[in-house]
Amino acid sequence: MSPTILAVAGIGLLLGLRHAFEPDHLAAVSTLATRPSARLWSAARLGLVWGLGHTATVGIVVLFIIVLGIQVPERFWPTAELLVAALLVLLGSVVIWRYVRGRWHLHAHSHASGPHLHLHSHSHAAGHEHAHGTVDARRSLGFGIAHGLAGSGAIAALLVAAAPDAASRIAYFVAFGIGTIVGMLGVSLTLSVVVRLASSKSERWATILHVGAAALSVVAGVVLAQQVIFMP
C-alpha cells in the first residue's frame, strides 16, 4: 500500500472516530445503551449495528454520487436531517413517557455473583428481556441508517470524492467506516459500564442516567431541527 493511500486511510479513520462522537449520534445510542438491564454485549451490539447501518447507507450515497454520477437533490439533505431530529425526539419521549406512566422500574435481586439492580418491565410476557434487546438493536440500526442518509452522509461522500484515485477513495471509505463503527462501539460499551456501576450503587443514579439520556435525546433533536429550519 502506497504512502498516499496509507495517509488517506489514516485521515479517514480519524475522521470516522470523530464522526461517531457528534452530538446527535451520541444522543441516539446513549438513550438505548443506558438501559440498566442491558448486558455489556447487548450494549456493544447497539454501537456496532449503528455503525454498520451508517456505513452501509453512506456507501450507497457514495455509489450514487461517485460511481453512478447521480446528483442527489440539495433539498434531500435537510429533509433527512429533520427525519433524524424527529426520531431523536420520539426515542427520548417514549422512554420518558414510559417512566412517568410507571411502565418500568428498577428493583434489586440476587444471583450467585451478588445483588444487582434489574430494569423490570410491567409486561410480564415470557422473554421480555430478549424482546427488549432485539427492539433496541433494530432501533439502533435504524438510527445508523437515518444518520447515513442525513447531511453527515453527504459530507462523507464528498470527502471520498476528494481522494485522488479509486484506490484512495476505497481506502478512505473503508477506514472511515471502521473508525465510525469502532468509535460508536466504544461509546456504547463505556456507557454500559457506567450504568452498571451506577446500578450496583443506587437505583436512583441508574434511573437518572437512563432518563437523563432520554431527555438529552429530546434536546438534541429539537436543536438539530432548529438548525435545519433556521439555517441561512
mmCIF file of C-alpha atoms in Angstrom:
data_model
loop_
_atom_site.group_PDB
_atom_site.id
_atom_site.type_symbol
_atom_site.label_atom_id
_atom_site.label_comp_id
_atom_site.label_asym_id
_atom_site.label_seq_id
_atom_site.Cartn_x
_atom_site.Cartn_y
_atom_site.Cartn_z
ATOM 1 C CA MET A 1 0.000 0.000 0.000
ATOM 2 C CA SER A 2 1.456 3.335 -1.076
ATOM 3 C CA PRO A 3 2.195 6.144 1.395
ATOM 4 C CA THR A 4 -0.569 8.236 -0.187
ATOM 5 C CA ILE A 5 -3.188 5.547 0.364
ATOM 6 C CA LEU A 6 -1.970 4.992 3.923
ATOM 7 C CA ALA A 7 -2.259 8.716 4.632
ATOM 8 C CA VAL A 8 -5.753 8.880 3.143
ATOM 9 C CA ALA A 9 -6.822 5.812 5.137
ATOM 10 C CA GLY A 10 -5.362 7.307 8.318
ATOM 11 C CA ILE A 11 -7.314 10.526 7.803
ATOM 12 C CA GLY A 12 -10.463 8.532 7.101
ATOM 13 C CA LEU A 13 -10.015 6.505 10.282
ATOM 14 C CA LEU A 14 -9.531 9.601 12.444
ATOM 15 C CA LEU A 15 -12.490 11.416 10.885
ATOM 16 C CA GLY A 16 -14.637 8.298 11.299
ATOM 17 C CA LEU A 17 -13.766 8.136 15.000
ATOM 18 C CA ARG A 18 -14.557 11.828 15.389
ATOM 19 C CA HIS A 19 -17.776 11.390 13.429
ATOM 20 C CA ALA A 20 -19.048 8.853 15.967
ATOM 21 C CA PHE A 21 -18.903 11.483 18.712
ATOM 22 C CA GLU A 22 -21.219 14.023 17.074
ATOM 23 C CA PRO A 23 -23.989 15.057 19.496
ATOM 24 C CA ASP A 24 -26.922 13.599 17.581
ATOM 25 C CA HIS A 25 -25.108 10.267 17.173
ATOM 26 C CA LEU A 26 -24.327 10.099 20.876
ATOM 27 C CA ALA A 27 -27.890 11.027 21.800
ATOM 28 C CA ALA A 28 -29.362 8.174 19.786
ATOM 29 C CA VAL A 29 -27.137 5.395 21.094
ATOM 30 C CA SER A 30 -26.841 6.664 24.676
ATOM 31 C CA THR A 31 -30.605 6.554 25.180
ATOM 32 C CA LEU A 32 -30.562 2.845 24.324
ATOM 33 C CA ALA A 33 -27.196 1.873 25.824
ATOM 34 C CA THR A 34 -28.009 3.362 29.247
ATOM 35 C CA ARG A 35 -30.872 0.937 29.837
ATOM 36 C CA PRO A 36 -29.791 -0.549 33.198
ATOM 37 C CA SER A 37 -30.608 -4.155 32.357
ATOM 38 C CA ALA A 38 -28.516 -4.200 29.195
ATOM 39 C CA ARG A 39 -25.599 -6.613 29.294
ATOM 40 C CA LEU A 40 -22.201 -5.495 28.026
ATOM 41 C CA TRP A 41 -22.505 -7.431 24.777
ATOM 42 C CA SER A 42 -26.042 -6.135 24.211
ATOM 43 C CA ALA A 43 -24.837 -2.563 24.675
ATOM 44 C CA ALA A 44 -21.821 -3.178 22.439
ATOM 45 C CA ARG A 45 -24.102 -4.574 19.772
ATOM 46 C CA LEU A 46 -26.077 -1.320 19.737
ATOM 47 C CA GLY A 47 -22.976 0.659 18.802
ATOM 48 C CA LEU A 48 -21.923 -1.998 16.316
ATOM 49 C CA VAL A 49 -25.213 -2.140 14.418
ATOM 50 C CA TRP A 50 -25.451 1.677 14.449
ATOM 51 C CA GLY A 51 -22.029 1.878 12.805
ATOM 52 C CA LEU A 52 -22.880 -0.837 10.284
ATOM 53 C CA GLY A 53 -26.154 0.854 9.327
ATOM 54 C CA HIS A 54 -24.452 4.226 8.986
ATOM 55 C CA THR A 55 -21.594 2.822 6.891
ATOM 56 C CA ALA A 56 -23.944 0.890 4.605
ATOM 57 C CA THR A 57 -26.041 3.975 3.884
ATOM 58 C CA VAL A 58 -23.019 6.204 3.297
ATOM 59 C CA GLY A 59 -21.729 3.513 0.944
ATOM 60 C CA ILE A 60 -24.929 3.742 -1.077
ATOM 61 C CA VAL A 61 -24.640 7.530 -1.184
ATOM 62 C CA VAL A 62 -21.010 7.200 -2.318
ATOM 63 C CA LEU A 63 -22.088 4.731 -5.018
ATOM 64 C CA PHE A 64 -24.730 7.106 -6.350
ATOM 65 C CA ILE A 65 -22.564 10.217 -6.288
ATOM 66 C CA ILE A 66 -19.169 8.892 -7.354
ATOM 67 C CA VAL A 67 -19.679 5.660 -9.284
ATOM 68 C CA LEU A 68 -23.023 6.303 -10.954
ATOM 69 C CA GLY A 69 -22.644 10.075 -11.201
ATOM 70 C CA ILE A 70 -26.129 10.698 -9.804
ATOM 71 C CA GLN A 71 -26.621 14.110 -8.237
ATOM 72 C CA VAL A 72 -28.759 13.935 -5.114
ATOM 73 C CA PRO A 73 -31.077 16.986 -4.894
ATOM 74 C CA GLU A 74 -29.897 19.556 -2.343
ATOM 75 C CA ARG A 75 -33.310 19.652 -0.675
ATOM 76 C CA PHE A 76 -32.945 15.962 0.215
ATOM 77 C CA TRP A 77 -30.311 16.548 2.909
ATOM 78 C CA PRO A 78 -32.339 18.962 5.124
ATOM 79 C CA THR A 79 -35.285 16.563 4.897
ATOM 80 C CA ALA A 80 -33.084 13.698 6.095
ATOM 81 C CA GLU A 81 -31.756 15.843 8.946
ATOM 82 C CA LEU A 82 -35.306 16.654 10.043
ATOM 83 C CA LEU A 83 -36.120 12.940 9.993
ATOM 84 C CA VAL A 84 -33.196 12.273 12.343
ATOM 85 C CA ALA A 85 -34.334 15.127 14.607
ATOM 86 C CA ALA A 86 -37.853 13.704 14.769
ATOM 87 C CA LEU A 87 -36.542 10.228 15.584
ATOM 88 C CA LEU A 88 -34.362 11.608 18.391
ATOM 89 C CA VAL A 89 -37.325 13.414 19.935
ATOM 90 C CA LEU A 90 -39.529 10.331 19.562
ATOM 91 C CA LEU A 91 -36.970 7.967 21.083
ATOM 92 C CA GLY A 92 -36.347 10.146 24.131
ATOM 93 C CA SER A 93 -40.022 10.954 24.593
ATOM 94 C CA VAL A 94 -41.046 7.285 24.582
ATOM 95 C CA VAL A 95 -38.526 6.460 27.344
ATOM 96 C CA ILE A 96 -39.642 9.427 29.458
ATOM 97 C CA TRP A 97 -43.332 8.668 28.909
ATOM 98 C CA ARG A 98 -42.930 5.044 29.945
ATOM 99 C CA TYR A 99 -41.094 6.088 33.083
ATOM 100 C CA VAL A 100 -43.705 8.714 34.011
ATOM 101 C CA ARG A 101 -46.506 6.213 33.432
ATOM 102 C CA GLY A 102 -44.716 3.640 35.606
ATOM 103 C CA ARG A 103 -44.278 1.186 32.747
ATOM 104 C CA TRP A 104 -40.820 0.214 34.042
ATOM 105 C CA HIS A 105 -38.877 0.414 37.274
ATOM 106 C CA LEU A 106 -35.682 -0.859 38.868
ATOM 107 C CA HIS A 107 -35.604 -3.473 41.588
ATOM 108 C CA ALA A 108 -32.799 -5.356 43.305
ATOM 109 C CA HIS A 109 -32.402 -9.112 43.329
ATOM 110 C CA SER A 110 -29.572 -11.547 43.958
ATOM 111 C CA HIS A 111 -27.695 -14.039 41.864
ATOM 112 C CA ALA A 112 -24.678 -16.174 42.675
ATOM 113 C CA SER A 113 -22.488 -13.260 41.627
ATOM 114 C CA GLY A 114 -24.199 -10.987 44.152
ATOM 115 C CA PRO A 115 -27.075 -8.489 44.291
ATOM 116 C CA HIS A 116 -27.724 -6.081 41.453
ATOM 117 C CA LEU A 117 -30.462 -3.866 40.050
ATOM 118 C CA HIS A 118 -32.650 -5.039 37.207
ATOM 119 C CA LEU A 119 -34.854 -2.996 34.911
ATOM 120 C CA HIS A 120 -38.302 -4.510 35.198
ATOM 121 C CA SER A 121 -40.998 -4.032 32.603
ATOM 122 C CA HIS A 122 -44.606 -4.247 33.681
ATOM 123 C CA SER A 123 -45.228 -6.515 30.741
ATOM 124 C CA HIS A 124 -44.713 -9.975 32.249
ATOM 125 C CA ALA A 125 -44.712 -11.847 28.975
ATOM 126 C CA ALA A 126 -42.091 -14.567 28.678
ATOM 127 C CA GLY A 127 -38.839 -13.484 27.117
ATOM 128 C CA HIS A 128 -39.478 -9.764 27.536
ATOM 129 C CA GLU A 129 -35.765 -9.184 28.212
ATOM 130 C CA HIS A 130 -34.844 -10.775 24.887
ATOM 131 C CA ALA A 131 -37.516 -8.702 23.170
ATOM 132 C CA HIS A 132 -36.010 -5.515 24.638
ATOM 133 C CA GLY A 133 -32.586 -6.373 23.193
ATOM 134 C CA THR A 134 -33.985 -7.160 19.749
ATOM 135 C CA VAL A 135 -36.048 -3.964 19.599
ATOM 136 C CA ASP A 136 -33.141 -1.823 20.807
ATOM 137 C CA ALA A 137 -30.831 -3.331 18.175
ATOM 138 C CA ARG A 138 -33.360 -2.609 15.445
ATOM 139 C CA ARG A 139 -33.774 0.959 16.664
ATOM 140 C CA SER A 140 -30.020 1.465 16.745
ATOM 141 C CA LEU A 141 -29.692 0.075 13.219
ATOM 142 C CA GLY A 142 -32.482 2.377 12.066
ATOM 143 C CA PHE A 143 -30.750 5.394 13.575
ATOM 144 C CA GLY A 144 -27.495 4.431 11.883
ATOM 145 C CA ILE A 145 -29.236 4.197 8.525
ATOM 146 C CA ALA A 146 -31.030 7.510 9.092
ATOM 147 C CA HIS A 147 -27.822 9.274 10.102
ATOM 148 C CA GLY A 148 -26.127 7.918 6.996
ATOM 149 C CA LEU A 149 -28.886 9.484 4.899
ATOM 150 C CA ALA A 150 -28.569 12.824 6.664
ATOM 151 C CA GLY A 151 -26.078 15.574 5.944
ATOM 152 C CA SER A 152 -23.219 13.671 7.558
ATOM 153 C CA GLY A 153 -23.537 11.058 4.837
ATOM 154 C CA ALA A 154 -23.278 13.710 2.159
ATOM 155 C CA ILE A 155 -20.144 15.163 3.753
ATOM 156 C CA ALA A 156 -18.531 11.722 3.946
ATOM 157 C CA ALA A 157 -19.362 11.088 0.294
ATOM 158 C CA LEU A 158 -17.824 14.405 -0.761
ATOM 159 C CA LEU A 159 -14.660 13.648 1.213
ATOM 160 C CA VAL A 160 -14.394 10.293 -0.551
ATOM 161 C CA ALA A 161 -14.798 12.061 -3.876
ATOM 162 C CA ALA A 162 -11.898 14.371 -2.986
ATOM 163 C CA ALA A 163 -9.461 11.418 -2.810
ATOM 164 C CA PRO A 164 -7.015 11.441 -5.749
ATOM 165 C CA ASP A 165 -7.753 7.997 -7.249
ATOM 166 C CA ALA A 166 -10.055 4.981 -6.995
ATOM 167 C CA ALA A 167 -7.797 3.049 -4.620
ATOM 168 C CA SER A 168 -7.545 6.036 -2.278
ATOM 169 C CA ARG A 169 -11.308 6.506 -2.358
ATOM 170 C CA ILE A 170 -11.908 2.895 -1.382
ATOM 171 C CA ALA A 171 -9.258 3.084 1.354
ATOM 172 C CA TYR A 172 -10.767 6.285 2.728
ATOM 173 C CA PHE A 173 -14.305 4.929 2.753
ATOM 174 C CA VAL A 174 -13.321 1.635 4.419
ATOM 175 C CA ALA A 175 -11.214 3.436 7.045
ATOM 176 C CA PHE A 176 -13.951 6.000 7.678
ATOM 177 C CA GLY A 177 -16.490 3.209 8.176
ATOM 178 C CA ILE A 178 -14.186 1.296 10.520
ATOM 179 C CA GLY A 179 -13.492 4.455 12.525
ATOM 180 C CA THR A 180 -17.202 5.188 12.864
ATOM 181 C CA ILE A 181 -18.014 1.631 13.950
ATOM 182 C CA VAL A 182 -15.134 1.443 16.445
ATOM 183 C CA GLY A 183 -15.981 4.881 17.861
ATOM 184 C CA MET A 184 -19.628 4.074 18.428
ATOM 185 C CA LEU A 185 -18.741 0.637 19.796
ATOM 186 C CA GLY A 186 -16.519 2.344 22.356
ATOM 187 C CA VAL A 187 -19.268 4.823 23.228
ATOM 188 C CA SER A 188 -21.899 2.149 23.834
ATOM 189 C CA LEU A 189 -19.535 -0.029 25.883
ATOM 190 C CA THR A 190 -18.417 2.908 28.025
ATOM 191 C CA LEU A 191 -21.989 3.967 28.693
ATOM 192 C CA SER A 192 -22.985 0.434 29.610
ATOM 193 C CA VAL A 193 -20.103 0.124 32.095
ATOM 194 C CA VAL A 194 -21.018 3.466 33.684
ATOM 195 C CA VAL A 195 -24.659 2.415 34.059
ATOM 196 C CA ARG A 196 -23.719 -0.970 35.501
ATOM 197 C CA LEU A 197 -21.530 0.739 38.088
ATOM 198 C CA ALA A 198 -24.351 3.150 38.925
ATOM 199 C CA SER A 199 -26.829 0.266 39.155
ATOM 200 C CA SER A 200 -24.626 -1.552 41.638
ATOM 201 C CA LYS A 201 -24.642 1.501 43.910
ATOM 202 C CA SER A 202 -28.075 3.038 43.658
ATOM 203 C CA GLU A 203 -31.376 2.592 41.883
ATOM 204 C CA ARG A 204 -31.718 6.373 41.814
ATOM 205 C CA TRP A 205 -28.494 7.001 39.877
ATOM 206 C CA ALA A 206 -29.232 4.296 37.334
ATOM 207 C CA THR A 207 -32.652 5.822 36.712
ATOM 208 C CA ILE A 208 -31.213 9.330 36.425
ATOM 209 C CA LEU A 209 -28.710 8.195 33.814
ATOM 210 C CA HIS A 210 -31.313 6.434 31.676
ATOM 211 C CA VAL A 211 -33.989 9.141 31.866
ATOM 212 C CA GLY A 212 -31.329 11.852 31.579
ATOM 213 C CA ALA A 213 -30.028 10.299 28.353
ATOM 214 C CA ALA A 214 -33.595 10.257 27.037
ATOM 215 C CA ALA A 215 -34.041 13.942 27.910
ATOM 216 C CA LEU A 216 -30.780 14.797 26.138
ATOM 217 C CA SER A 217 -32.040 12.910 23.090
ATOM 218 C CA VAL A 218 -35.115 15.133 23.003
ATOM 219 C CA VAL A 219 -32.976 18.277 23.396
ATOM 220 C CA ALA A 220 -30.576 17.137 20.660
ATOM 221 C CA GLY A 221 -33.499 16.506 18.319
ATOM 222 C CA VAL A 222 -35.023 19.935 18.959
ATOM 223 C CA VAL A 223 -31.674 21.692 18.494
ATOM 224 C CA LEU A 224 -30.985 19.794 15.268
ATOM 225 C CA ALA A 225 -34.432 20.669 13.911
ATOM 226 C CA GLN A 226 -33.931 24.350 14.733
ATOM 227 C CA GLN A 227 -30.570 24.362 12.972
ATOM 228 C CA VAL A 228 -32.090 22.865 9.829
ATOM 229 C CA ILE A 229 -35.204 25.067 9.797
ATOM 230 C CA PHE A 230 -33.449 28.353 10.535
ATOM 231 C CA MET A 231 -30.186 27.756 8.693
ATOM 232 C CA PRO A 232 -29.353 30.551 6.188
#
